[in-house]
Structures are given as structure tokens and as C-alpha cells.
PDB file of C-alpha atoms in Angstrom:
ATOM      1  CA  MET H   2     -95.558 104.402  17.692  1.00  0.00           C
ATOM      2  CA  GLU H   3     -93.523 107.571  17.464  1.00  0.00           C
ATOM      3  CA  SER H   4     -92.629 109.093  20.829  1.00  0.00           C
ATOM      4  CA  SER H   5     -93.847 112.589  21.523  1.00  0.00           C
ATOM      5  CA  THR H   6     -91.496 115.357  22.693  1.00  0.00           C
ATOM      6  CA  LEU H   7     -92.083 118.848  23.975  1.00  0.00           C
ATOM      7  CA  LEU H   8     -90.862 120.293  20.714  1.00  0.00           C
ATOM      8  CA  SER H   9     -93.194 118.116  18.682  1.00  0.00           C
ATOM      9  CA  MET H  10     -96.266 119.406  20.512  1.00  0.00           C
ATOM     10  CA  PRO H  11     -98.358 122.299  19.115  1.00  0.00           C
ATOM     11  CA  ALA H  12     -97.294 125.723  20.359  1.00  0.00           C
ATOM     12  CA  GLU H  13    -100.654 126.209  22.113  1.00  0.00           C
ATOM     13  CA  VAL H  14    -100.082 123.024  24.160  1.00  0.00           C
ATOM     14  CA  ARG H  15     -96.582 124.123  25.120  1.00  0.00           C
ATOM     15  CA  LEU H  16     -97.889 127.545  26.234  1.00  0.00           C
ATOM     16  CA  ASN H  17    -100.495 125.833  28.445  1.00  0.00           C
ATOM     17  CA  ILE H  18     -97.721 123.708  29.952  1.00  0.00           C
ATOM     18  CA  TYR H  19     -95.663 126.843  30.680  1.00  0.00           C
ATOM     19  CA  SER H  20     -98.642 128.516  32.367  1.00  0.00           C
ATOM     20  CA  TYR H  21     -99.144 125.480  34.608  1.00  0.00           C
ATOM     21  CA  LEU H  22     -95.429 125.088  35.307  1.00  0.00           C
ATOM     22  CA  PHE H  23     -94.873 128.714  36.286  1.00  0.00           C
ATOM     23  CA  GLU H  24     -98.135 129.279  38.202  1.00  0.00           C
ATOM     24  CA  ASP H  25     -96.473 129.609  41.621  1.00  0.00           C
ATOM     25  CA  ALA H  26     -92.942 130.447  40.486  1.00  0.00           C
ATOM     26  CA  SER H  27     -90.775 132.650  42.642  1.00  0.00           C
ATOM     27  CA  ILE H  28     -87.167 133.884  42.599  1.00  0.00           C
ATOM     28  CA  HIS H  29     -85.320 134.842  45.778  1.00  0.00           C
ATOM     29  CA  ILE H  30     -82.593 137.446  45.276  1.00  0.00           C
ATOM     30  CA  ASP H  31     -79.903 138.399  47.786  1.00  0.00           C
ATOM     31  CA  SER H  32     -79.773 142.180  47.510  1.00  0.00           C
ATOM     32  CA  SER H  33     -76.656 142.431  49.666  1.00  0.00           C
ATOM     33  CA  THR H  34     -74.339 140.881  47.040  1.00  0.00           C
ATOM     34  CA  SER H  35     -73.266 142.134  43.642  1.00  0.00           C
ATOM     35  CA  SER H  36     -72.926 138.613  42.268  1.00  0.00           C
ATOM     36  CA  THR H  37     -75.552 137.317  39.816  1.00  0.00           C
ATOM     37  CA  LYS H  38     -74.477 133.730  40.363  1.00  0.00           C
ATOM     38  CA  PRO H  39     -77.211 131.559  41.912  1.00  0.00           C
ATOM     39  CA  GLY H  40     -76.854 130.423  45.511  1.00  0.00           C
ATOM     40  CA  ARG H  41     -77.018 126.766  46.394  1.00  0.00           C
ATOM     41  CA  GLY H  42     -80.453 125.485  45.438  1.00  0.00           C
ATOM     42  CA  ARG H  43     -81.510 128.921  44.118  1.00  0.00           C
ATOM     43  CA  PRO H  44     -81.273 129.187  40.314  1.00  0.00           C
ATOM     44  CA  VAL H  45     -81.160 132.598  38.665  1.00  0.00           C
ATOM     45  CA  LEU H  46     -83.966 131.586  36.304  1.00  0.00           C
ATOM     46  CA  ALA H  47     -86.369 128.681  35.888  1.00  0.00           C
ATOM     47  CA  PRO H  48     -84.392 125.618  34.693  1.00  0.00           C
ATOM     48  CA  LEU H  49     -86.446 125.424  31.505  1.00  0.00           C
ATOM     49  CA  LEU H  50     -85.236 128.880  30.504  1.00  0.00           C
ATOM     50  CA  GLU H  51     -81.626 127.714  30.838  1.00  0.00           C
ATOM     51  CA  THR H  52     -81.959 124.863  28.330  1.00  0.00           C
ATOM     52  CA  CYS H  53     -81.920 126.559  24.930  1.00  0.00           C
ATOM     53  CA  THR H  54     -82.681 129.820  23.182  1.00  0.00           C
ATOM     54  CA  PHE H  55     -85.915 128.486  21.707  1.00  0.00           C
ATOM     55  CA  PHE H  56     -87.471 127.633  25.054  1.00  0.00           C
ATOM     56  CA  ARG H  57     -86.116 130.799  26.612  1.00  0.00           C
ATOM     57  CA  ASN H  58     -87.811 132.957  23.987  1.00  0.00           C
ATOM     58  CA  GLU H  59     -91.052 130.998  23.949  1.00  0.00           C
ATOM     59  CA  ALA H  60     -91.483 130.360  27.665  1.00  0.00           C
ATOM     60  CA  GLY H  61     -89.922 133.619  28.871  1.00  0.00           C
ATOM     61  CA  PRO H  62     -93.013 135.849  28.739  1.00  0.00           C
ATOM     62  CA  SER H  63     -95.088 133.236  30.582  1.00  0.00           C
ATOM     63  CA  TYR H  64     -92.409 132.903  33.272  1.00  0.00           C
ATOM     64  CA  PHE H  65     -91.630 136.568  33.878  1.00  0.00           C
ATOM     65  CA  SER H  66     -95.306 137.595  33.979  1.00  0.00           C
ATOM     66  CA  ARG H  67     -95.968 135.011  36.729  1.00  0.00           C
ATOM     67  CA  VAL H  68     -92.797 134.806  38.823  1.00  0.00           C
ATOM     68  CA  ARG H  69     -92.776 136.442  42.280  1.00  0.00           C
ATOM     69  CA  VAL H  70     -89.595 138.470  42.700  1.00  0.00           C
ATOM     70  CA  CYS H  71     -88.617 138.201  46.375  1.00  0.00           C
ATOM     71  CA  SER H  72     -85.786 140.226  47.858  1.00  0.00           C
ATOM     72  CA  ASP H  73     -84.564 141.733  51.112  1.00  0.00           C
ATOM     73  CA  VAL H  74     -84.067 145.487  51.361  1.00  0.00           C
ATOM     74  CA  HIS H  75     -81.551 146.674  53.922  1.00  0.00           C
ATOM     75  CA  GLN H  76     -81.766 150.193  55.308  1.00  0.00           C
ATOM     76  CA  GLY H  77     -79.423 152.569  53.476  1.00  0.00           C
ATOM     77  CA  VAL H  78     -77.949 149.802  51.299  1.00  0.00           C
ATOM     78  CA  GLU H  79     -78.325 149.851  47.519  1.00  0.00           C
ATOM     79  CA  PRO H  80     -80.102 146.656  46.325  1.00  0.00           C
ATOM     80  CA  THR H  81     -77.205 145.620  44.097  1.00  0.00           C
ATOM     81  CA  GLY H  82     -78.221 141.989  43.783  1.00  0.00           C
ATOM     82  CA  LEU H  83     -81.731 142.855  42.673  1.00  0.00           C
ATOM     83  CA  LEU H  84     -80.551 145.484  40.181  1.00  0.00           C
ATOM     84  CA  ASN H  85     -77.987 143.104  38.692  1.00  0.00           C
ATOM     85  CA  TRP H  86     -80.650 140.454  38.231  1.00  0.00           C
ATOM     86  CA  LEU H  87     -82.925 142.952  36.486  1.00  0.00           C
ATOM     87  CA  HIS H  88     -80.045 143.941  34.188  1.00  0.00           C
ATOM     88  CA  LYS H  89     -79.424 140.269  33.463  1.00  0.00           C
ATOM     89  CA  ILE H  90     -82.953 139.480  32.306  1.00  0.00           C
ATOM     90  CA  GLY H  91     -83.132 142.577  30.083  1.00  0.00           C
ATOM     91  CA  ASP H  92     -85.507 145.547  29.727  1.00  0.00           C
ATOM     92  CA  LEU H  93     -88.214 143.653  27.803  1.00  0.00           C
ATOM     93  CA  ASN H  94     -88.499 140.955  30.471  1.00  0.00           C
ATOM     94  CA  VAL H  95     -88.357 143.510  33.309  1.00  0.00           C
ATOM     95  CA  LYS H  96     -91.509 145.125  31.907  1.00  0.00           C
ATOM     96  CA  LEU H  97     -93.305 141.757  32.140  1.00  0.00           C
ATOM     97  CA  LEU H  98     -92.755 141.450  35.911  1.00  0.00           C
ATOM     98  CA  ARG H  99     -95.979 141.715  37.875  1.00  0.00           C
ATOM     99  CA  LYS H 100     -95.326 140.508  41.450  1.00  0.00           C
ATOM    100  CA  PHE H 101     -92.803 141.853  43.929  1.00  0.00           C
ATOM    101  CA  GLU H 102     -92.274 140.855  47.547  1.00  0.00           C
ATOM    102  CA  LEU H 103     -89.766 142.929  49.512  1.00  0.00           C
ATOM    103  CA  ARG H 104     -88.770 142.550  53.161  1.00  0.00           C
ATOM    104  CA  TRP H 105     -87.463 145.788  54.605  1.00  0.00           C
ATOM    105  CA  ASN H 106     -84.965 145.494  57.458  1.00  0.00           C
ATOM    106  CA  ASN H 107     -86.631 142.257  58.609  1.00  0.00           C
ATOM    107  CA  TYR H 108     -89.417 144.435  60.036  1.00  0.00           C
ATOM    108  CA  ILE H 109     -92.095 144.750  57.341  1.00  0.00           C
ATOM    109  CA  ASP H 110     -93.109 142.896  54.180  1.00  0.00           C
ATOM    110  CA  ILE H 111     -94.116 144.908  51.109  1.00  0.00           C
ATOM    111  CA  THR H 112     -96.131 143.191  48.377  1.00  0.00           C
ATOM    112  CA  LEU H 113     -96.737 144.865  45.016  1.00  0.00           C
ATOM    113  CA  ASP H 114     -99.015 143.183  42.473  1.00  0.00           C
ATOM    114  CA  LEU H 115     -99.505 144.712  39.016  1.00  0.00           C
ATOM    115  CA  GLU H 116    -102.638 143.271  37.464  1.00  0.00           C
ATOM    116  CA  HIS H 117    -102.658 142.211  33.819  1.00  0.00           C
ATOM    117  CA  ASN H 118    -106.158 143.503  33.320  1.00  0.00           C
ATOM    118  CA  ALA H 119    -107.579 146.616  34.894  1.00  0.00           C
ATOM    119  CA  ILE H 120    -109.863 145.885  37.850  1.00  0.00           C
ATOM    120  CA  PRO H 121    -112.616 148.159  39.087  1.00  0.00           C
ATOM    121  CA  ALA H 122    -111.106 150.789  41.321  1.00  0.00           C
ATOM    122  CA  ARG H 123    -112.530 150.915  44.786  1.00  0.00           C
ATOM    123  CA  ASN H 124    -112.166 153.457  47.505  1.00  0.00           C
ATOM    124  CA  THR H 125    -109.887 151.879  50.032  1.00  0.00           C
ATOM    125  CA  SER H 126    -109.187 153.927  53.087  1.00  0.00           C
ATOM    126  CA  ILE H 127    -105.991 152.980  54.823  1.00  0.00           C
ATOM    127  CA  GLN H 128    -106.619 151.089  58.039  1.00  0.00           C
ATOM    128  CA  GLU H 129    -105.428 153.866  60.240  1.00  0.00           C
ATOM    129  CA  GLU H 130    -105.952 154.548  63.931  1.00  0.00           C
ATOM    130  CA  PRO H 131    -104.833 157.546  65.918  1.00  0.00           C
ATOM    131  CA  ALA H 132    -101.276 156.882  67.008  1.00  0.00           C
ATOM    132  CA  GLU H 133    -100.941 156.510  70.729  1.00  0.00           C
ATOM    133  CA  PRO H 134     -98.124 158.336  72.478  1.00  0.00           C
ATOM    134  CA  LEU H 135     -95.261 155.986  73.135  1.00  0.00           C
ATOM    135  CA  LEU H 136     -95.505 156.397  76.912  1.00  0.00           C
ATOM    136  CA  GLU H 137     -99.211 155.502  76.860  1.00  0.00           C
ATOM    137  CA  LYS H 138     -98.465 152.370  74.860  1.00  0.00           C
ATOM    138  CA  ILE H 139     -95.884 151.211  77.347  1.00  0.00           C
ATOM    139  CA  LEU H 140     -98.143 152.017  80.316  1.00  0.00           C
ATOM    140  CA  ASP H 141    -100.958 150.098  78.703  1.00  0.00           C
ATOM    141  CA  LEU H 142     -98.763 147.064  78.365  1.00  0.00           C
ATOM    142  CA  THR H 143     -97.736 147.228  82.019  1.00  0.00           C
ATOM    143  CA  LYS H 144    -101.382 147.349  83.121  1.00  0.00           C
ATOM    144  CA  ASN H 145    -102.073 144.091  81.299  1.00  0.00           C
ATOM    145  CA  PRO H 146     -99.387 141.627  82.346  1.00  0.00           C
ATOM    146  CA  ILE H 147     -98.777 138.780  79.981  1.00  0.00           C
ATOM    147  CA  GLU H 148     -97.832 135.216  80.652  1.00  0.00           C
ATOM    148  CA  PRO H 149     -94.081 134.729  80.809  1.00  0.00           C
ATOM    149  CA  TYR H 150     -92.669 132.951  77.786  1.00  0.00           C
ATOM    150  CA  SER H 151     -89.457 131.314  76.809  1.00  0.00           C
ATOM    151  CA  ALA H 152     -87.577 132.314  73.663  1.00  0.00           C
ATOM    152  CA  LEU H 153     -86.896 128.608  73.123  1.00  0.00           C
ATOM    153  CA  THR H 154     -90.553 127.602  73.142  1.00  0.00           C
ATOM    154  CA  ILE H 155     -91.349 125.551  70.065  1.00  0.00           C
ATOM    155  CA  PRO H 156     -94.582 126.862  68.495  1.00  0.00           C
ATOM    156  CA  THR H 157     -97.375 124.416  67.803  1.00  0.00           C
ATOM    157  CA  PRO H 158     -98.800 124.059  64.238  1.00  0.00           C
ATOM    158  CA  GLU H 159    -101.924 125.875  65.474  1.00  0.00           C
ATOM    159  CA  HIS H 160     -99.784 128.764  66.705  1.00  0.00           C
ATOM    160  CA  MET H 161     -97.924 128.962  63.395  1.00  0.00           C
ATOM    161  CA  ALA H 162    -101.218 129.001  61.500  1.00  0.00           C
ATOM    162  CA  HIS H 163    -102.412 131.856  63.733  1.00  0.00           C
ATOM    163  CA  ILE H 164     -99.229 133.851  63.037  1.00  0.00           C
ATOM    164  CA  SER H 165     -99.444 133.322  59.265  1.00  0.00           C
ATOM    165  CA  THR H 166    -103.140 134.215  58.905  1.00  0.00           C
ATOM    166  CA  HIS H 167    -103.808 136.757  61.629  1.00  0.00           C
ATOM    167  CA  ASN H 168    -101.805 139.858  60.982  1.00  0.00           C
ATOM    168  CA  PRO H 169    -103.562 142.998  62.301  1.00  0.00           C
ATOM    169  CA  THR H 170    -100.805 145.250  60.964  1.00  0.00           C
ATOM    170  CA  ALA H 171    -101.676 144.692  57.308  1.00  0.00           C
ATOM    171  CA  SER H 172    -102.408 147.865  55.359  1.00  0.00           C
ATOM    172  CA  THR H 173    -103.594 147.404  51.776  1.00  0.00           C
ATOM    173  CA  GLN H 174    -104.564 149.793  48.991  1.00  0.00           C
ATOM    174  CA  VAL H 175    -106.110 148.662  45.703  1.00  0.00           C
ATOM    175  CA  SER H 176    -106.539 150.701  42.503  1.00  0.00           C
ATOM    176  CA  SER H 177    -107.222 149.907  38.870  1.00  0.00           C
ATOM    177  CA  HIS H 178    -103.458 149.867  38.440  1.00  0.00           C
ATOM    178  CA  HIS H 179    -102.049 147.828  41.263  1.00  0.00           C
ATOM    179  CA  THR H 180    -102.337 146.431  44.745  1.00  0.00           C
ATOM    180  CA  LEU H 181     -99.898 147.523  47.432  1.00  0.00           C
ATOM    181  CA  SER H 182     -99.800 145.790  50.803  1.00  0.00           C
ATOM    182  CA  ILE H 183     -97.504 146.452  53.778  1.00  0.00           C
ATOM    183  CA  LYS H 184     -97.568 144.345  56.946  1.00  0.00           C
ATOM    184  CA  GLY H 185     -95.396 143.482  59.911  1.00  0.00           C
ATOM    185  CA  VAL H 186     -93.054 140.502  59.653  1.00  0.00           C
ATOM    186  CA  PRO H 187     -94.506 137.629  61.711  1.00  0.00           C
ATOM    187  CA  ARG H 188     -92.696 136.820  64.922  1.00  0.00           C
ATOM    188  CA  ILE H 189     -92.532 133.370  66.433  1.00  0.00           C
ATOM    189  CA  THR H 190     -93.049 134.603  69.977  1.00  0.00           C
ATOM    190  CA  CYS H 191     -95.759 137.116  70.948  1.00  0.00           C
ATOM    191  CA  PRO H 192     -96.070 138.861  67.577  1.00  0.00           C
ATOM    192  CA  GLU H 193     -99.025 141.046  68.524  1.00  0.00           C
ATOM    193  CA  LEU H 194     -97.300 142.306  71.675  1.00  0.00           C
ATOM    194  CA  TYR H 195     -94.252 143.173  69.606  1.00  0.00           C
ATOM    195  CA  TRP H 196     -96.356 144.975  66.991  1.00  0.00           C
ATOM    196  CA  LYS H 197     -98.269 146.927  69.635  1.00  0.00           C
ATOM    197  CA  LEU H 198     -95.149 147.986  71.491  1.00  0.00           C
ATOM    198  CA  HIS H 199     -93.427 149.094  68.277  1.00  0.00           C
ATOM    199  CA  GLY H 200     -96.449 150.791  66.729  1.00  0.00           C
ATOM    200  CA  THR H 201     -96.217 148.488  63.700  1.00  0.00           C
ATOM    201  CA  LYS H 202     -99.870 148.825  62.720  1.00  0.00           C
ATOM    202  CA  GLU H 203     -99.705 152.628  62.562  1.00  0.00           C
ATOM    203  CA  TYR H 204     -96.296 152.426  60.887  1.00  0.00           C
ATOM    204  CA  CYS H 205     -97.585 150.214  58.058  1.00  0.00           C
ATOM    205  CA  ALA H 206    -100.575 152.504  57.493  1.00  0.00           C
ATOM    206  CA  ALA H 207     -98.417 155.630  57.397  1.00  0.00           C
ATOM    207  CA  LEU H 208     -95.884 154.074  55.023  1.00  0.00           C
ATOM    208  CA  THR H 209     -98.620 152.832  52.663  1.00  0.00           C
ATOM    209  CA  LYS H 210    -100.108 156.340  52.628  1.00  0.00           C
ATOM    210  CA  GLN H 211     -96.755 157.809  51.561  1.00  0.00           C
ATOM    211  CA  VAL H 212     -95.694 155.246  48.976  1.00  0.00           C
ATOM    212  CA  PHE H 213     -99.031 154.496  47.238  1.00  0.00           C
ATOM    213  CA  PRO H 214     -99.642 157.885  45.535  1.00  0.00           C
ATOM    214  CA  ARG H 215     -96.144 157.995  44.013  1.00  0.00           C
ATOM    215  CA  LEU H 216     -96.577 154.528  42.561  1.00  0.00           C
ATOM    216  CA  ALA H 217    -100.051 155.369  41.244  1.00  0.00           C
ATOM    217  CA  ALA H 218     -98.672 158.458  39.517  1.00  0.00           C
ATOM    218  CA  THR H 219     -95.938 156.378  37.834  1.00  0.00           C
ATOM    219  CA  LEU H 220     -98.409 153.807  36.511  1.00  0.00           C
ATOM    220  CA  LYS H 221    -101.132 156.272  35.485  1.00  0.00           C
ATOM    221  CA  GLY H 222    -102.059 156.270  31.806  1.00  0.00           C
ATOM    222  CA  ARG H 223    -100.272 153.063  30.862  1.00  0.00           C
ATOM    223  CA  PRO H 224    -102.505 150.671  28.878  1.00  0.00           C
ATOM    224  CA  ARG H 225    -100.347 147.731  29.915  1.00  0.00           C
ATOM    225  CA  LEU H 226     -99.078 148.042  33.442  1.00  0.00           C
ATOM    226  CA  HIS H 227     -95.370 147.738  33.924  1.00  0.00           C
ATOM    227  CA  LEU H 228     -92.367 149.234  35.678  1.00  0.00           C
ATOM    228  CA  THR H 229     -89.023 149.809  34.007  1.00  0.00           C
ATOM    229  CA  LEU H 230     -85.728 148.868  35.612  1.00  0.00           C
ATOM    230  CA  GLU H 231     -85.139 152.471  36.621  1.00  0.00           C
ATOM    231  CA  GLU H 232     -88.656 152.792  38.088  1.00  0.00           C
ATOM    232  CA  ILE H 233     -88.219 149.599  40.126  1.00  0.00           C
ATOM    233  CA  ALA H 234     -84.911 150.949  41.457  1.00  0.00           C
ATOM    234  CA  HIS H 235     -86.573 154.289  42.355  1.00  0.00           C
ATOM    235  CA  PHE H 236     -89.474 152.457  44.016  1.00  0.00           C
ATOM    236  CA  VAL H 237     -87.156 150.364  46.189  1.00  0.00           C
ATOM    237  CA  MET H 238     -84.974 153.334  47.177  1.00  0.00           C
ATOM    238  CA  ASP H 239     -88.018 155.570  47.796  1.00  0.00           C
ATOM    239  CA  LEU H 240     -89.508 152.853  49.944  1.00  0.00           C
ATOM    240  CA  ASP H 241     -86.274 152.516  51.912  1.00  0.00           C
ATOM    241  CA  MET H 242     -86.037 156.272  52.463  1.00  0.00           C
ATOM    242  CA  HIS H 243     -89.619 156.678  53.728  1.00  0.00           C
ATOM    243  CA  ALA H 244     -89.439 153.521  55.841  1.00  0.00           C
ATOM    244  CA  ALA H 245     -86.226 154.692  57.504  1.00  0.00           C
ATOM    245  CA  HIS H 246     -87.570 158.224  58.105  1.00  0.00           C
ATOM    246  CA  LEU H 247     -90.735 156.938  59.735  1.00  0.00           C
ATOM    247  CA  ARG H 248     -88.769 154.706  62.066  1.00  0.00           C
ATOM    248  CA  TRP H 249     -86.494 157.584  63.031  1.00  0.00           C
ATOM    249  CA  LEU H 250     -89.284 160.137  63.501  1.00  0.00           C
ATOM    250  CA  TRP H 251     -91.738 158.187  65.590  1.00  0.00           C
ATOM    251  CA  TYR H 252     -91.759 154.411  65.437  1.00  0.00           C
ATOM    252  CA  TRP H 253     -89.197 152.058  66.915  1.00  0.00           C
TER     253      TRP H 253
END
């Protein structure tokens, strides 16, 4: 009996394999370095795409349309690592990217999801509450004393599950073009106290309100949703600018 290989399979079968293989794929990029070399345990691309030109060309669209691009954004620092990676994969593959996860200054997480197919637009009002004056927020905290805690306390699995699923700072907007979500970075110790003291909920809502319309205007009228390399760079730098200004103007 002749042994079967990946190359001997029908193209349709291989494409189904790629879809399954890349379903939860993600790439983590260090924006603070100009090097495109992978870090230890962090390949630049999926290993399959590094084998030969045939697999790279055939599996590439499936990979790039599914992979989550994760990167840190540091205030006032150009995301050199991210831009170099985008240059490396080429303009055609950049336009296939659909999912971005950015962490700004280790304070907020920004998730951008470009849908393949248009979804019914729905009116989504930003979860916004009147911002309390800073003094009132601090006084409110002093009126409700909390239990003392140790920075070395090891959280229980139940506590970690609460942190990962209960995030009252999340602000999400959905359109027929894309989904944009901004939320506070979870903290191991007293996350909700931290968010309340720092005005994180109001901050996320205000930042979403500023960034969303610009992104919607960029994507408007495109039959197949995509962002070019230059547009991704502008989005990241625009996000950094607004995030920094909001922190300076009002929020800690």
C-alpha cells in the first residue's frame, strides 16, 4: 500500500487541514526591537510556512487571515518590530490580516477584529458614565475601607477566573466593518479598585469614542475589509497619541 503524504492529498483536503491548523494561531511581536529574528520559542511565521515555497504560497492566505497579531505599544515609541514584521510578510499578506491585539503601556488592551463578511450593523453606544472628579473618587475609596492585602498573595484559580472574565472597563463598538474593543489590563491584586482609582472605565470609553470613527472612515466603502501597512502604522500611532493625551489630560 502506497503511503500518503501531504503533497499527495487533494488541494481541498490540504486547505481544510490548514484551516484547522491555523484556527487559533497567534504571533507575538516585540515592538521595542528593530530585529525581525524570532525570539526563543517564538517563530516569525508558522513552521509550515517556513518549509518550502509551495506550502508558503498555498497555506499563506489561510494563515494570515486567521492569525492574531499581538504586540506591545509603548508610549511615544515607534513600533519598529511590528512594522518590520509587516514589511517582511509583504503587502499582499498584510491585507489578509484580520485580528490585532495591542497592549498600550501595560495599561489597556486594544482588540481589533476585521470580519471577512459584513455583519448587520447595530447601534452600539459606548458604555460611558459621567466621569467623577478625581477628589471625589479618592474620597469615595476612603469611605469604603478594603481588606488589607499582600502583594505576594498567590491568587486562587477562582480568583484568576474572575479576573479574566469580569472586566467592567471593557468598551466595545461593532459596525458592519469591524469590532473594536478597549479594556483595562487585568491586575492580579485588587483589579477593580485599581481601575476605579485610575478612572480606567471612563478612559476606555473615551478612547474608543475617539479612535472608532477614524477607523470606520478608513474602512468605509471597501468590499473586502483590510488595512494596508501604512494604515496599520497610522492606526497604532494614532492610538498611541490619543491614549497618551487622555492620560495626561485627565486620567492617571
